[in-house]
């Protein structure tokens, strides 16, 4: 399978995140890049499709903020990466705010997603990686792998969170629609609920969003990903959440995945996009499922079995020592 990556994606290198009350080394690190690169020696360089596909998903005000946030932070005399500390939990609305602290809270929902010096360039190219993988599939390939990092599935139209700044999968889905795919299905198999993707397409019937993830009653992102979230307005019935308990093993995961694939097949999409997280792995340091390396090959085979043109976009996976093997196993399940 052709795989894509842009070296600029490494320019995003936040030092710390706030996790369970402590500032700790950021889990979404360059070590992930090194691990996946050595497992996939054939990675090809991404091409530049410009800003327009990004602006088809994200608001101009949010993009403008992302571009200058770290500079504004430095100008305000702050050290390190830019962190929010106050959030408009009620009545969030566009305001012309004059302090970087105010803007950070306006466009973020957690403290795990700092804006670092190279974040904008990295996430711009991250989206280009997804678009390059999409292009290959739109040209007729059966599948491709976009090695996106940082992740994207928690980012909404005008907010960052969950290590995500631009929603790579949503950008690819929207671009596929404008290039002639009438219906697109997104099947998210990261450990965490893809709340940003769900939000972006919540009122849309042309993009089906399905997510398998840890039950948000116990796991991040807590407020979204519950089974009763089914879409709204024209999108009613076109969002599906399949939460599972901590400790879920492959035999049980596989059942839910088959159910999800059945829903995808019934939708008859022209394209399938898989936000793939290797954080369902038993050894993941921040996640709690019990999937093993060999299971990922079967997972890939099952997904490949629906016979749809498929774009895989990397999301999470933080057990760095096993990450390369887990990604290679999953991709291997799709065949050559
Ligand atoms: C991004 B992706 C746990 C903190 C968790 C956020 C996790 C973001 C995961 N104490 N922080 O979906 O892999
Ligand atoms: Zn995740």
mmCIF file of C-alpha atoms in Angstrom, residues 77-277:
data_model
loop_
_atom_site.group_PDB
_atom_site.id
_atom_site.type_symbol
_atom_site.label_atom_id
_atom_site.label_comp_id
_atom_site.label_asym_id
_atom_site.label_seq_id
_atom_site.Cartn_x
_atom_site.Cartn_y
_atom_site.Cartn_z
ATOM 1 C CA UNK A 77 6.396 37.322 27.152
ATOM 2 C CA UNK A 78 5.280 33.775 27.883
ATOM 3 C CA UNK A 79 7.640 30.793 28.075
ATOM 4 C CA UNK A 80 7.395 27.479 26.193
ATOM 5 C CA UNK A 81 4.274 26.372 24.333
ATOM 6 C CA UNK A 82 0.964 28.261 24.325
ATOM 7 C CA UNK A 83 -1.624 26.861 26.784
ATOM 8 C CA UNK A 84 -5.189 27.965 27.520
ATOM 9 C CA UNK A 85 -6.452 28.256 31.074
ATOM 10 C CA UNK A 86 -9.987 29.655 30.763
ATOM 11 C CA UNK A 87 -12.825 28.313 28.596
ATOM 12 C CA UNK A 88 -16.219 29.747 27.531
ATOM 13 C CA UNK A 89 -18.239 26.736 28.691
ATOM 14 C CA UNK A 90 -21.450 28.728 28.189
ATOM 15 C CA UNK A 91 -22.262 31.288 25.517
ATOM 16 C CA UNK A 92 -19.227 30.761 23.323
ATOM 17 C CA UNK A 93 -19.511 33.283 20.468
ATOM 18 C CA UNK A 94 -17.206 35.237 18.155
ATOM 19 C CA UNK A 95 -15.627 38.098 20.122
ATOM 20 C CA UNK A 96 -12.723 40.388 19.268
ATOM 21 C CA UNK A 97 -10.507 39.467 22.177
ATOM 22 C CA UNK A 98 -7.228 41.273 22.650
ATOM 23 C CA UNK A 99 -5.257 38.805 24.770
ATOM 24 C CA UNK A 100 -3.722 35.547 23.597
ATOM 25 C CA UNK A 101 -4.962 33.837 26.793
ATOM 26 C CA UNK A 102 -8.531 34.733 25.899
ATOM 27 C CA UNK A 103 -8.135 33.499 22.329
ATOM 28 C CA UNK A 104 -6.538 30.209 23.388
ATOM 29 C CA UNK A 105 -9.569 29.358 25.523
ATOM 30 C CA UNK A 106 -11.912 30.483 22.741
ATOM 31 C CA UNK A 107 -10.408 27.917 20.354
ATOM 32 C CA UNK A 108 -9.496 25.013 22.665
ATOM 33 C CA UNK A 109 -11.389 22.596 24.874
ATOM 34 C CA UNK A 110 -8.532 20.981 26.830
ATOM 35 C CA UNK A 111 -4.989 21.474 28.169
ATOM 36 C CA UNK A 112 -3.399 18.620 26.230
ATOM 37 C CA UNK A 113 -3.184 20.540 22.977
ATOM 38 C CA UNK A 114 -0.628 23.329 23.269
ATOM 39 C CA UNK A 115 0.352 25.447 20.276
ATOM 40 C CA UNK A 116 4.139 25.123 19.802
ATOM 41 C CA UNK A 117 6.440 27.148 17.556
ATOM 42 C CA UNK A 118 6.140 24.813 14.559
ATOM 43 C CA UNK A 119 2.539 23.732 15.015
ATOM 44 C CA UNK A 120 0.980 25.619 12.121
ATOM 45 C CA UNK A 121 3.490 24.433 9.487
ATOM 46 C CA UNK A 122 3.235 20.883 10.794
ATOM 47 C CA UNK A 123 -0.550 20.689 10.789
ATOM 48 C CA UNK A 124 -0.780 22.360 7.375
ATOM 49 C CA UNK A 125 1.397 19.580 5.971
ATOM 50 C CA UNK A 126 -0.444 17.004 8.041
ATOM 51 C CA UNK A 127 -3.614 17.908 6.139
ATOM 52 C CA UNK A 128 -1.655 17.757 2.852
ATOM 53 C CA UNK A 129 -0.615 14.213 3.760
ATOM 54 C CA UNK A 130 -4.270 13.206 4.104
ATOM 55 C CA UNK A 131 -5.084 14.968 0.806
ATOM 56 C CA UNK A 132 -2.208 13.189 -0.956
ATOM 57 C CA UNK A 133 -3.466 9.820 0.278
ATOM 58 C CA UNK A 134 -6.959 10.779 -0.844
ATOM 59 C CA UNK A 135 -5.728 11.775 -4.289
ATOM 60 C CA UNK A 136 -4.161 8.347 -4.783
ATOM 61 C CA UNK A 137 -7.478 6.638 -3.985
ATOM 62 C CA UNK A 138 -9.482 9.087 -6.125
ATOM 63 C CA UNK A 139 -7.128 8.162 -9.018
ATOM 64 C CA UNK A 140 -8.318 4.573 -8.676
ATOM 65 C CA UNK A 141 -6.115 2.895 -6.065
ATOM 66 C CA UNK A 142 -7.894 0.497 -3.712
ATOM 67 C CA UNK A 143 -6.332 2.021 -0.624
ATOM 68 C CA UNK A 144 -3.606 4.267 0.748
ATOM 69 C CA UNK A 145 -2.119 5.188 4.110
ATOM 70 C CA UNK A 146 -1.681 8.805 5.176
ATOM 71 C CA UNK A 147 0.743 8.923 8.087
ATOM 72 C CA UNK A 148 -0.894 11.873 9.768
ATOM 73 C CA UNK A 149 0.551 13.215 13.015
ATOM 74 C CA UNK A 150 -0.398 14.962 15.210
ATOM 75 C CA UNK A 151 -3.875 13.363 15.247
ATOM 76 C CA UNK A 152 -6.896 15.227 13.886
ATOM 77 C CA UNK A 153 -10.139 13.522 14.873
ATOM 78 C CA UNK A 154 -10.783 15.650 17.992
ATOM 79 C CA UNK A 155 -10.539 18.983 16.128
ATOM 80 C CA UNK A 156 -13.762 20.751 15.169
ATOM 81 C CA UNK A 157 -14.412 23.516 12.638
ATOM 82 C CA UNK A 158 -13.125 26.154 15.055
ATOM 83 C CA UNK A 159 -11.469 24.351 17.926
ATOM 84 C CA UNK A 160 -8.493 22.218 18.892
ATOM 85 C CA UNK A 161 -8.296 19.518 21.554
ATOM 86 C CA UNK A 162 -7.113 15.948 22.067
ATOM 87 C CA UNK A 163 -3.708 16.619 20.438
ATOM 88 C CA UNK A 164 -5.680 17.633 17.282
ATOM 89 C CA UNK A 165 -5.523 21.001 15.465
ATOM 90 C CA UNK A 166 -6.835 20.345 11.943
ATOM 91 C CA UNK A 167 -9.255 17.506 11.277
ATOM 92 C CA UNK A 168 -7.347 15.654 8.549
ATOM 93 C CA UNK A 169 -10.085 13.094 8.019
ATOM 94 C CA UNK A 170 -12.818 15.732 7.679
ATOM 95 C CA UNK A 171 -10.652 17.714 5.246
ATOM 96 C CA UNK A 172 -10.178 14.585 3.121
ATOM 97 C CA UNK A 173 -13.896 13.691 3.295
ATOM 98 C CA UNK A 174 -14.963 17.179 2.235
ATOM 99 C CA UNK A 175 -12.405 17.227 -0.573
ATOM 100 C CA UNK A 176 -13.644 13.811 -1.766
ATOM 101 C CA UNK A 177 -17.196 15.211 -1.887
ATOM 102 C CA UNK A 178 -16.107 18.175 -3.989
ATOM 103 C CA UNK A 179 -14.168 15.846 -6.297
ATOM 104 C CA UNK A 180 -17.289 13.830 -7.041
ATOM 105 C CA UNK A 181 -17.756 11.244 -4.296
ATOM 106 C CA UNK A 182 -21.487 11.452 -3.552
ATOM 107 C CA UNK A 183 -21.289 9.662 -0.198
ATOM 108 C CA UNK A 184 -18.364 9.218 2.171
ATOM 109 C CA UNK A 185 -18.247 6.970 5.250
ATOM 110 C CA UNK A 186 -15.830 7.593 8.128
ATOM 111 C CA UNK A 187 -15.191 4.615 10.401
ATOM 112 C CA UNK A 188 -13.069 5.663 13.395
ATOM 113 C CA UNK A 189 -11.128 2.857 15.109
ATOM 114 C CA UNK A 190 -8.968 4.971 17.425
ATOM 115 C CA UNK A 191 -9.361 4.213 21.173
ATOM 116 C CA UNK A 192 -10.889 7.656 21.707
ATOM 117 C CA UNK A 193 -14.162 8.924 20.289
ATOM 118 C CA UNK A 194 -13.714 11.077 17.173
ATOM 119 C CA UNK A 195 -15.699 13.975 18.575
ATOM 120 C CA UNK A 196 -14.428 16.596 16.131
ATOM 121 C CA UNK A 197 -15.358 14.542 13.083
ATOM 122 C CA UNK A 198 -18.765 13.753 14.588
ATOM 123 C CA UNK A 199 -19.382 17.449 15.263
ATOM 124 C CA UNK A 200 -18.338 18.595 11.769
ATOM 125 C CA UNK A 201 -20.714 16.186 10.005
ATOM 126 C CA UNK A 202 -23.453 15.953 12.656
ATOM 127 C CA UNK A 203 -26.143 17.520 10.461
ATOM 128 C CA UNK A 204 -25.030 15.893 7.200
ATOM 129 C CA UNK A 205 -26.557 12.903 5.437
ATOM 130 C CA UNK A 206 -23.816 12.666 2.794
ATOM 131 C CA UNK A 207 -21.075 11.786 5.291
ATOM 132 C CA UNK A 208 -21.768 8.851 7.604
ATOM 133 C CA UNK A 209 -19.679 8.955 10.787
ATOM 134 C CA UNK A 210 -19.223 5.752 12.812
ATOM 135 C CA UNK A 211 -16.880 5.494 15.805
ATOM 136 C CA UNK A 212 -15.757 2.508 17.910
ATOM 137 C CA UNK A 213 -14.147 3.687 21.135
ATOM 138 C CA UNK A 214 -13.768 3.469 24.889
ATOM 139 C CA UNK A 215 -16.955 4.381 26.740
ATOM 140 C CA UNK A 216 -16.841 8.156 27.328
ATOM 141 C CA UNK A 217 -18.379 7.601 30.768
ATOM 142 C CA UNK A 218 -14.876 6.529 31.835
ATOM 143 C CA UNK A 219 -12.599 7.786 29.084
ATOM 144 C CA UNK A 220 -11.571 10.906 27.219
ATOM 145 C CA UNK A 221 -13.297 12.930 25.682
ATOM 146 C CA UNK A 222 -16.090 12.229 28.244
ATOM 147 C CA UNK A 223 -18.719 14.627 26.894
ATOM 148 C CA UNK A 224 -19.128 13.112 23.435
ATOM 149 C CA UNK A 225 -19.240 9.598 22.002
ATOM 150 C CA UNK A 226 -22.277 8.299 23.868
ATOM 151 C CA UNK A 227 -24.519 5.826 22.056
ATOM 152 C CA UNK A 228 -27.521 8.172 21.985
ATOM 153 C CA UNK A 229 -25.719 10.704 19.742
ATOM 154 C CA UNK A 230 -27.236 9.781 16.385
ATOM 155 C CA UNK A 231 -27.002 12.946 14.271
ATOM 156 C CA UNK A 232 -29.358 15.869 13.906
ATOM 157 C CA UNK A 233 -31.599 17.529 11.302
ATOM 158 C CA UNK A 234 -30.740 16.211 7.837
ATOM 159 C CA UNK A 235 -28.004 14.170 9.543
ATOM 160 C CA UNK A 236 -30.362 12.300 11.890
ATOM 161 C CA UNK A 237 -29.399 8.620 11.728
ATOM 162 C CA UNK A 238 -26.043 9.325 10.048
ATOM 163 C CA UNK A 239 -23.861 9.253 13.156
ATOM 164 C CA UNK A 240 -23.264 6.090 15.106
ATOM 165 C CA UNK A 241 -21.288 5.552 18.307
ATOM 166 C CA UNK A 242 -20.241 2.131 19.563
ATOM 167 C CA UNK A 243 -18.712 2.607 23.028
ATOM 168 C CA UNK A 244 -16.959 -0.351 24.662
ATOM 169 C CA UNK A 245 -15.715 -0.941 28.213
ATOM 170 C CA UNK A 246 -12.093 -0.751 29.321
ATOM 171 C CA UNK A 247 -10.403 -4.137 28.951
ATOM 172 C CA UNK A 248 -12.154 -4.964 25.659
ATOM 173 C CA UNK A 249 -10.378 -7.838 23.876
ATOM 174 C CA UNK A 250 -10.235 -8.523 20.118
ATOM 175 C CA UNK A 251 -12.970 -11.215 20.174
ATOM 176 C CA UNK A 252 -15.461 -8.618 21.481
ATOM 177 C CA UNK A 253 -14.090 -5.695 19.481
ATOM 178 C CA UNK A 254 -14.404 -7.786 16.334
ATOM 179 C CA UNK A 255 -18.155 -8.240 16.883
ATOM 180 C CA UNK A 256 -18.707 -4.489 17.144
ATOM 181 C CA UNK A 257 -16.457 -3.868 14.160
ATOM 182 C CA UNK A 258 -18.554 -6.287 12.086
ATOM 183 C CA UNK A 259 -21.721 -4.411 13.144
ATOM 184 C CA UNK A 260 -20.085 -1.117 12.181
ATOM 185 C CA UNK A 261 -18.956 -2.468 8.803
ATOM 186 C CA UNK A 262 -22.491 -3.690 8.139
ATOM 187 C CA UNK A 263 -23.783 -0.126 8.683
ATOM 188 C CA UNK A 264 -21.068 1.245 6.430
ATOM 189 C CA UNK A 265 -21.928 -1.250 3.668
ATOM 190 C CA UNK A 266 -25.652 -0.416 3.865
ATOM 191 C CA UNK A 267 -24.836 3.265 3.392
ATOM 192 C CA UNK A 268 -23.173 2.381 0.055
ATOM 193 C CA UNK A 269 -20.491 5.078 0.164
ATOM 194 C CA UNK A 270 -18.154 5.866 -2.717
ATOM 195 C CA UNK A 271 -15.249 6.137 -0.307
ATOM 196 C CA UNK A 272 -14.348 4.854 3.146
ATOM 197 C CA UNK A 273 -12.019 6.789 5.443
ATOM 198 C CA UNK A 274 -10.476 5.047 8.448
ATOM 199 C CA UNK A 275 -9.075 7.199 11.247
ATOM 200 C CA UNK A 276 -6.787 4.503 12.683
ATOM 201 C CA UNK A 277 -5.401 4.636 16.217
#
